[in-house]
Short mmCIF file of C-alpha atoms in Angstrom, two decimals:
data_model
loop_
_atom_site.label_atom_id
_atom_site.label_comp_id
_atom_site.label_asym_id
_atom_site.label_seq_id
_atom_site.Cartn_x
_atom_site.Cartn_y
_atom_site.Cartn_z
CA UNK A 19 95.43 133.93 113.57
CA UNK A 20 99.15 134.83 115.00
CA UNK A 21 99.91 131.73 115.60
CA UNK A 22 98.80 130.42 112.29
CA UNK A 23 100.51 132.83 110.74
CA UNK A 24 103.92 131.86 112.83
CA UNK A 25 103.36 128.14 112.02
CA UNK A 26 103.27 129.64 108.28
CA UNK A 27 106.46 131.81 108.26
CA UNK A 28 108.41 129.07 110.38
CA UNK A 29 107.07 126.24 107.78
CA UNK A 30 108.28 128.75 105.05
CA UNK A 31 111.82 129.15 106.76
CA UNK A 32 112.22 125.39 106.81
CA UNK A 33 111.63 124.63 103.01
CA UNK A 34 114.26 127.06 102.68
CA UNK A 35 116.55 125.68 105.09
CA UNK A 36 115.84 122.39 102.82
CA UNK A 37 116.81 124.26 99.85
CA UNK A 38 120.04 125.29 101.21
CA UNK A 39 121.14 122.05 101.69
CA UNK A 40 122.23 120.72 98.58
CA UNK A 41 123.44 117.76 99.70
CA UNK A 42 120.70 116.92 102.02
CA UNK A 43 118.12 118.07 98.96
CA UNK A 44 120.22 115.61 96.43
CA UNK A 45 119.88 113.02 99.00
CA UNK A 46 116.27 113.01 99.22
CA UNK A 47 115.66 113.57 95.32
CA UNK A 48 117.89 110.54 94.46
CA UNK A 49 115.73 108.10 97.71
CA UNK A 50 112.77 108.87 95.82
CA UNK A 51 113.55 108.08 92.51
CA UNK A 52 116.90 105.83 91.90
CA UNK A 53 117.19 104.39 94.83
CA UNK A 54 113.64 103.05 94.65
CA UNK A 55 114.10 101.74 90.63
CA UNK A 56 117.53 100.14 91.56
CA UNK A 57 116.35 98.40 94.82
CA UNK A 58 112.83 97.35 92.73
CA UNK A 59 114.76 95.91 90.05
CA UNK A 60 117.84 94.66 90.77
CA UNK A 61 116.83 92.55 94.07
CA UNK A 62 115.08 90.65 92.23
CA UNK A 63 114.12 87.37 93.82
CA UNK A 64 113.38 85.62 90.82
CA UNK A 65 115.86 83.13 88.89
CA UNK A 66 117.18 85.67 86.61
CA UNK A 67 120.24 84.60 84.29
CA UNK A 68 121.83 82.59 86.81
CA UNK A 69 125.46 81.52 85.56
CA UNK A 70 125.36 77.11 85.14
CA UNK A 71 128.00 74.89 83.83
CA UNK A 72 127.88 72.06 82.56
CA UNK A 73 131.04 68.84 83.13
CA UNK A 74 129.74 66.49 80.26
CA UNK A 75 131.51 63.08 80.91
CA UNK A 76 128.54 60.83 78.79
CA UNK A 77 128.72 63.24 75.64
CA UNK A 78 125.59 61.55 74.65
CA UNK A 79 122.44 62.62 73.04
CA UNK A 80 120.44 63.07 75.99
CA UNK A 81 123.78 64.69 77.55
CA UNK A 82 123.35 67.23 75.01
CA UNK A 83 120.05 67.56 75.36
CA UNK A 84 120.10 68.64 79.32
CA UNK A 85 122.65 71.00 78.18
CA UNK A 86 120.65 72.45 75.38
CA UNK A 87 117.52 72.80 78.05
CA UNK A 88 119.00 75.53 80.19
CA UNK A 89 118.51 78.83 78.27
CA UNK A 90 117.42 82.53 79.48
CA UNK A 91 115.66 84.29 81.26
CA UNK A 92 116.22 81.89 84.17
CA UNK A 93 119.91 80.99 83.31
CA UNK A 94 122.67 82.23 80.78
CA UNK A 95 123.63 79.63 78.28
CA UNK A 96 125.61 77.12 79.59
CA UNK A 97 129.66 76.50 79.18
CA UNK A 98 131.08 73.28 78.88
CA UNK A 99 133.91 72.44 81.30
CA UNK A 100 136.16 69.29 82.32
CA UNK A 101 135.96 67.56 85.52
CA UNK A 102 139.14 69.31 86.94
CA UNK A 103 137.93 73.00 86.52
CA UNK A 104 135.05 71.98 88.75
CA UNK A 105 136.38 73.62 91.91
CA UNK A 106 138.37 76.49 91.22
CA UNK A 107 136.43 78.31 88.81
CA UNK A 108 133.16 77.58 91.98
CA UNK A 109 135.69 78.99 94.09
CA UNK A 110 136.24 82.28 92.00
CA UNK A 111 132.55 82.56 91.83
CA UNK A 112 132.06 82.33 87.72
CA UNK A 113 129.26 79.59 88.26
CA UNK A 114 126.45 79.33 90.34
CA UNK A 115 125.92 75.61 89.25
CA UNK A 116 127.87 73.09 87.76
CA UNK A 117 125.94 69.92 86.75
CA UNK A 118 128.12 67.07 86.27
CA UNK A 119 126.73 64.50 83.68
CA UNK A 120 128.31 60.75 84.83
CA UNK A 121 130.33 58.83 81.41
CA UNK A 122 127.69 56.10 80.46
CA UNK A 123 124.47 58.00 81.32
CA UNK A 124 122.66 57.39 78.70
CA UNK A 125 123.08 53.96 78.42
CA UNK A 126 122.05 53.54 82.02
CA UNK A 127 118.82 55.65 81.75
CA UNK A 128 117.93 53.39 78.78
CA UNK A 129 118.60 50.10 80.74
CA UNK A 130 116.42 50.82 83.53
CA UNK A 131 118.71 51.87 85.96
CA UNK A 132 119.07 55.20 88.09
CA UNK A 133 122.22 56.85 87.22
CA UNK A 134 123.04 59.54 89.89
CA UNK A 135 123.36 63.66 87.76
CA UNK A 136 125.88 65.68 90.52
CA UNK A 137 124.51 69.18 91.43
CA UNK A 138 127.38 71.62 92.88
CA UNK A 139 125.85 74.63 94.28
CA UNK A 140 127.90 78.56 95.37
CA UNK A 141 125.05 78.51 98.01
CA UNK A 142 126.80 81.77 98.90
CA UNK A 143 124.33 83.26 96.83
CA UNK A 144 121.07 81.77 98.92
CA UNK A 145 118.49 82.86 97.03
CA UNK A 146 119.77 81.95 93.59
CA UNK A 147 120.87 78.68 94.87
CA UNK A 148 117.72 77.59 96.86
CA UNK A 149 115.53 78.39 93.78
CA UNK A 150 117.81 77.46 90.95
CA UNK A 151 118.35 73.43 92.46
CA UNK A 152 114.33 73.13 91.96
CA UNK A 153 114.53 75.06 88.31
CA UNK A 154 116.72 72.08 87.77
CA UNK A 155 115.99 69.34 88.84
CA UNK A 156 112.72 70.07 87.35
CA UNK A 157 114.13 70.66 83.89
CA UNK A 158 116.32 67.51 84.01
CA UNK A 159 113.56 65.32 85.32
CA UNK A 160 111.51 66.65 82.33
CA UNK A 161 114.28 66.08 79.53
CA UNK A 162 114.82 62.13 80.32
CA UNK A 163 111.13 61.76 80.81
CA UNK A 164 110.94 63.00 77.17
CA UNK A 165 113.66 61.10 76.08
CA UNK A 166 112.91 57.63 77.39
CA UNK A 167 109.11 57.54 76.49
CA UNK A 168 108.79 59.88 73.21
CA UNK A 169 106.83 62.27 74.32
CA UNK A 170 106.73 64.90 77.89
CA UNK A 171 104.49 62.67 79.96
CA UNK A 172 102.37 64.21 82.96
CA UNK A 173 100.78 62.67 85.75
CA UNK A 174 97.50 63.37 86.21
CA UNK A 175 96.55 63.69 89.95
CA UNK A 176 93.40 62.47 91.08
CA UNK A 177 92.52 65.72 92.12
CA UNK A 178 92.69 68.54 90.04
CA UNK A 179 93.85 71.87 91.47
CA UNK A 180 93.55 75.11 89.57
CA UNK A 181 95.74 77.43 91.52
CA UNK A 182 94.37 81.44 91.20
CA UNK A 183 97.23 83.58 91.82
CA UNK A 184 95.36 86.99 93.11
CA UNK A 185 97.11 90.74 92.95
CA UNK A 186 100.13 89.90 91.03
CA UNK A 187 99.91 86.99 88.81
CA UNK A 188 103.01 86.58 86.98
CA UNK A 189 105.01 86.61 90.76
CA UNK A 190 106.81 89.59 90.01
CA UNK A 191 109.01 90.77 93.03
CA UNK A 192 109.49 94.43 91.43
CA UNK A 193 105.96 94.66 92.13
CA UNK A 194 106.10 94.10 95.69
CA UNK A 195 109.66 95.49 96.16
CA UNK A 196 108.99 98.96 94.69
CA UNK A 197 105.90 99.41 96.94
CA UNK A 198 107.72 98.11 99.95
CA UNK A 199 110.75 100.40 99.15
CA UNK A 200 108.44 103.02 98.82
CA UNK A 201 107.26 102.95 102.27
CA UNK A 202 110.58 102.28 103.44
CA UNK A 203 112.08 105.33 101.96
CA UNK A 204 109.00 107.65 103.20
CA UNK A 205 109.72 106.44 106.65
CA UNK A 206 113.79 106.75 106.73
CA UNK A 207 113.24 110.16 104.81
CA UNK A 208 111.04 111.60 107.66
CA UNK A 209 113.06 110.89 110.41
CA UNK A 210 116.12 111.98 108.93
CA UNK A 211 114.60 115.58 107.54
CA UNK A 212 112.73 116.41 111.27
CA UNK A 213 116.00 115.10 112.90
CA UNK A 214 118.54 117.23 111.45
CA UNK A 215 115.82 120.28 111.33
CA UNK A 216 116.38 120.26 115.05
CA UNK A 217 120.09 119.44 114.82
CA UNK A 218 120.54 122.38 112.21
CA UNK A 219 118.93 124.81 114.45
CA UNK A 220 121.41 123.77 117.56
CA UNK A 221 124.36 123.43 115.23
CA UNK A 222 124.11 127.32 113.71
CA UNK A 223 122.93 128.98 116.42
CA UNK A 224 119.31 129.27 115.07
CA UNK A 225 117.81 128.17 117.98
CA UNK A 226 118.83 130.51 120.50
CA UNK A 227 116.97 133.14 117.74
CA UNK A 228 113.56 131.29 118.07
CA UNK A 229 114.07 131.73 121.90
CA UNK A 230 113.90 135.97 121.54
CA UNK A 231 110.96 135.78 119.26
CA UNK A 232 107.17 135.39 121.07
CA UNK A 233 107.36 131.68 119.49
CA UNK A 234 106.32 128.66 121.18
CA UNK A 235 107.96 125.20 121.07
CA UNK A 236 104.40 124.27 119.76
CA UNK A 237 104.55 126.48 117.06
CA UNK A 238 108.32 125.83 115.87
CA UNK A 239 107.58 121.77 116.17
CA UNK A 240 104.26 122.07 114.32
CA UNK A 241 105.84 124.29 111.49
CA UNK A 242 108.62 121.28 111.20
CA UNK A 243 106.20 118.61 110.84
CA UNK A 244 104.03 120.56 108.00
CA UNK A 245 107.01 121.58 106.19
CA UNK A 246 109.20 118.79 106.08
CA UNK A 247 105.42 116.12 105.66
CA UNK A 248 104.96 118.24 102.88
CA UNK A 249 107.97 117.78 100.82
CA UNK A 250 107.94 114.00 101.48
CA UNK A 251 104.33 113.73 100.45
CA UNK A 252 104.83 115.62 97.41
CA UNK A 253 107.92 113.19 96.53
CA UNK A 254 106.00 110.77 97.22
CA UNK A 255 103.24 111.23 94.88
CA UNK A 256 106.02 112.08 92.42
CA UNK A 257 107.58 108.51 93.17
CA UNK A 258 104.33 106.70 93.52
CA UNK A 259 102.76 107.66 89.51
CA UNK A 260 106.54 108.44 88.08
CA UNK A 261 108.67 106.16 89.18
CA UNK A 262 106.67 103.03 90.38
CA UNK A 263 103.23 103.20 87.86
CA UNK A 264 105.76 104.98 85.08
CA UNK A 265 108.98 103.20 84.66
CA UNK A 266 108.69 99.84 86.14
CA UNK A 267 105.20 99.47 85.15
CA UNK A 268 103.59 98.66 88.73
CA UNK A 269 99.61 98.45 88.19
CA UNK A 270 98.37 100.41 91.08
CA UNK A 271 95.22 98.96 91.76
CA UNK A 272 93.14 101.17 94.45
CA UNK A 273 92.71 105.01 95.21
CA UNK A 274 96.02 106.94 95.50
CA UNK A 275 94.11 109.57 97.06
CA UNK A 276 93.28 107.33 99.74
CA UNK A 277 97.09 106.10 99.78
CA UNK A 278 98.36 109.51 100.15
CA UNK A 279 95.94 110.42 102.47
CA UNK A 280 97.09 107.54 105.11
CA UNK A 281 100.68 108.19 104.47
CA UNK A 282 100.17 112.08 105.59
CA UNK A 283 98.82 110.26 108.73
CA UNK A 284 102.35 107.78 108.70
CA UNK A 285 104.42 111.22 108.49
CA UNK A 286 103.00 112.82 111.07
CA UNK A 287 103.82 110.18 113.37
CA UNK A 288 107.42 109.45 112.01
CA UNK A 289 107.65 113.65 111.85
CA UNK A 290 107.07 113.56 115.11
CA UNK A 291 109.16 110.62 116.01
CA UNK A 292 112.34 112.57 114.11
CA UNK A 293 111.62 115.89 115.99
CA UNK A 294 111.97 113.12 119.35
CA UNK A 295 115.33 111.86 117.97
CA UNK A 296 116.54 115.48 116.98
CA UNK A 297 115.84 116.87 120.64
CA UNK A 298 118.00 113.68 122.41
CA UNK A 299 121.09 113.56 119.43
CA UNK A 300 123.45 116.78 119.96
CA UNK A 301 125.22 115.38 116.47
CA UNK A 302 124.21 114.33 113.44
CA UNK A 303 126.34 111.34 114.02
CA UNK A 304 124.39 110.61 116.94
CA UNK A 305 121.51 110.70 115.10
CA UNK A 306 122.37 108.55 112.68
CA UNK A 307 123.42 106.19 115.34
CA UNK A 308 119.59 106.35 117.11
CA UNK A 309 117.75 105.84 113.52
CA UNK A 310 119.77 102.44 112.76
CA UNK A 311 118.59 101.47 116.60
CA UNK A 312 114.98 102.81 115.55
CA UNK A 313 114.94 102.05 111.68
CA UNK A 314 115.41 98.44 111.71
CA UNK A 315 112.72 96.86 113.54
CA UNK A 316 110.42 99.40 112.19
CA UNK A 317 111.12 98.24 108.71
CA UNK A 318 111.88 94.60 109.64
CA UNK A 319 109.94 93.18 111.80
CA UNK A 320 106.67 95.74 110.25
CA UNK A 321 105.41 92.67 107.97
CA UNK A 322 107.11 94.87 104.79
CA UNK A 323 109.54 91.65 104.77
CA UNK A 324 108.23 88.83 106.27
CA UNK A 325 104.55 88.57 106.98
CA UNK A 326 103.58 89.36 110.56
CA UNK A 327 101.89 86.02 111.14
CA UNK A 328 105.39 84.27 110.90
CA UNK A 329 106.73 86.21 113.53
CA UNK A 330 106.16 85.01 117.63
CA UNK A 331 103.10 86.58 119.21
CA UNK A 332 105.50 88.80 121.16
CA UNK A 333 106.69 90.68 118.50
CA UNK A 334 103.60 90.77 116.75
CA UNK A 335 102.26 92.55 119.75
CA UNK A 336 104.81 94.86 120.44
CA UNK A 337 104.90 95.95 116.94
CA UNK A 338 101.08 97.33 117.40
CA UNK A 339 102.62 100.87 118.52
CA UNK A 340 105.03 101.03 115.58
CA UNK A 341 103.60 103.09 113.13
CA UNK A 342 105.34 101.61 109.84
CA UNK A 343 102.90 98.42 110.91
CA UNK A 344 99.89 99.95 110.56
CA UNK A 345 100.85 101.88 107.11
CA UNK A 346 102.33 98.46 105.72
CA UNK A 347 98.75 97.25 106.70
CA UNK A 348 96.73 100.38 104.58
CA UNK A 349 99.34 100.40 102.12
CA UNK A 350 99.12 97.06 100.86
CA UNK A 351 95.62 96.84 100.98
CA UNK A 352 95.04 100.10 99.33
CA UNK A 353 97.50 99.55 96.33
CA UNK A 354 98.03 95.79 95.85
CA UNK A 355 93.99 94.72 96.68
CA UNK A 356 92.12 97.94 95.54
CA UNK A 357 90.46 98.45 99.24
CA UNK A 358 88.64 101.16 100.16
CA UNK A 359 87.59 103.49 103.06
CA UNK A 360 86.00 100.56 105.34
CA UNK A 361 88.56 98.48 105.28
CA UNK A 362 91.57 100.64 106.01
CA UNK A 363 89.99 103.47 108.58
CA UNK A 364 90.61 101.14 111.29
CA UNK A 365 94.93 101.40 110.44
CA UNK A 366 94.27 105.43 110.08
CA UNK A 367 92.85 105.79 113.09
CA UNK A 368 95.16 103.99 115.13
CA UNK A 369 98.10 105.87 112.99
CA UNK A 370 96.42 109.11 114.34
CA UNK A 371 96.62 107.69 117.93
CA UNK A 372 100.45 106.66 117.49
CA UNK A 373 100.95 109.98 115.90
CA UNK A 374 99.60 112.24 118.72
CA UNK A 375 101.34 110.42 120.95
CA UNK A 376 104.76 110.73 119.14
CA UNK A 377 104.42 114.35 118.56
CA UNK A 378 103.03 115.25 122.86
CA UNK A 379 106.51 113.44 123.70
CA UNK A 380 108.35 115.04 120.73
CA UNK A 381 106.47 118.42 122.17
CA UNK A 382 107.68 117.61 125.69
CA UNK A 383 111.64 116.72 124.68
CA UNK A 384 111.17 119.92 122.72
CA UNK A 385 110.79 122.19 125.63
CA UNK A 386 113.07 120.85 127.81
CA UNK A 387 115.41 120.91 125.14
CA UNK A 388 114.32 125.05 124.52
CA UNK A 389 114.70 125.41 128.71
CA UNK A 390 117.91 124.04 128.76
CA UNK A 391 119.40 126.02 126.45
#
């Protein structure tokens, strides 16, 4: 019962360690909220009023009918430019495309021919560019079709396929990306909060006052993890029905319970794996240094960006004992597919393994971090 009741009053004096830290505090607040709506929505990888131009050298009816074709969402309305403005207003960056309409085009689509239509590209902005050339040529293709034979003609395969698009059905990234974010944020957040708990304690002197008091390093690392764990997986909650289910109108479509559940498993492993960091950085700086060494292949190479298949067997491997794999795992399956209990206990469990390990090293550091000062 002591020692529960130190873990307590030592969780207690971190919240309000937290609270003190207004900076720290606004940092968090603003990670769970803004800076998960402004990733969600404005990376959008959709074609999403992309700026086009058009040089119109036929000034034809089917000229002006391409031109009329291109209208929102997928690009602004396009602006009519001469031949010469071509390259300098690409090289300021106003356009995205500029389609260049040859002088007798018309004419030669009528006659049979197969007048060449000039694409230029800013393929500075990839994904804009890599999607936008098949918007158009698609659109294009579809206008002379029209215009040649009367009507919008489609081949008929002699297969049918009837494509079922499962989870999210309309392809909307800010369903994946606020999700994604989500777990990115609970993950960077962790780290950083049980990192500078143990970097705030060296810094003001804190720590040589735990030393007098019949505390052990178990007891001070355990009250960090419950403390800070707690605050994320409150915010998290908050971010998850708020933010995400509120505002950008995610459908969430299995148990939050469950969801939170698993990510109180995540944050005890990335708690632990802060509390690790905090005891080998002496500065803040340096522990900002360690997380970008640590943060980045957890996040990118988790299957959060790219699916894990795609990457070689190697990394796929070695990315077994990163935690943020396994909750990417639970956490898609659990909000994006509705599973339940037997399909994601396996990912818990082995999040409980890569926790306990984390926090018996984090343990270890700890006291030879207490010893040596």
């Amino acid at each position: 019962m002591q020692r529960r009741g130190n873990i307590l009053q030592l969780g207690i004096k971190e919240l309000r360690s937290l609270w003190r830290d207004k900076v720290l505090l606004l940092f968090v607040l603003f990670a769970f909220t803004g800076l998960i709506y402004v990733v969600s929505s404005a990376t959008s990888l959709e074609l999403n009023n992309a700026p086009i131009a058009v040089v119109d050298e036929d000034q034809s009816p089917l000229s002006k009918r391409i031109i009329s074709a291109f209208y929102k969402p997928y690009f602004k309305s396009p602006d009519v430019i001469s031949l010469s403005e071509v390259d300098s207003l690409l090289n300021s960056g106003r356009y995205t495309f500029v389609l260049d309409i040859p002088p007798y085009f018309q004419r030669d689509v009528l006659a049979g021919k197969q007048p060449t239509l000039q694409v230029n590209i800013d393929a500075t902005r990839m994904s804009q560019a890599f999607i936008g050339d098949n918007y158009i040529q698609a659109i294009v293709g579809a206008e002379i079709n029209e215009f040649v034979k009367g009507y919008r003609d489609v081949y008929t395969l002699p297969i049918q396929q009837s494509p079922h698009i499962m989870f999210n059905p309309n392809l909307t990234s800010v369903w994946f990306g606020s999700v994604m974010e989500l777990m990115n944020v609970i993950t960077m957040i962790s780290i950083i909060l049980t990192g500078a708990a143990v970097i705030r304690e060296r810094e003001h002197g804190t720590l040589e006052h735990l030393l007098v008091m019949p505390l052990t390093p178990f007891e001070i690392v355990v009250a960090k993890i419950w403390a800070n764990g707690l605050v994320i997986l409150l915010l998290a909650a908050f971010s998850l029905f708020v933010v995400i289910e509120g505002f950008l109108q995610v459908p969430i479509h299995g148990s939050a319970t469950l969801f939170l559940f698993g990510a109180a498993i995540h944050l005890f492993a990335t708690t632990s794996l802060g509390i690790l960091l905090g005891t080998q950085a002496r500065t803040m700086p340096q522990l900002g240094l360690l997380m970008i060494l640590i943060l980045l292949p957890l996040q990118m190479l988790s299957g959060g960006v790219t699916p894990r298949e795609s990457m070689p067997e190697i990394v796929q491997n070695i990315m077994l004992i990163a935690p943020t794999t396994h909750f990417v795992k639970f956490a898609q399956a659990i909000l994006y597919r509705g599973a339940g209990w037997e399909v994601v206990w396996p990912y818990f469990l082995a999040l409980l393994g890569i926790g306990t390990a984390c926090f018996l090293l984090a343990l270890s550091r700890f006291r030879k971090s207490v010893a040596l000062s």
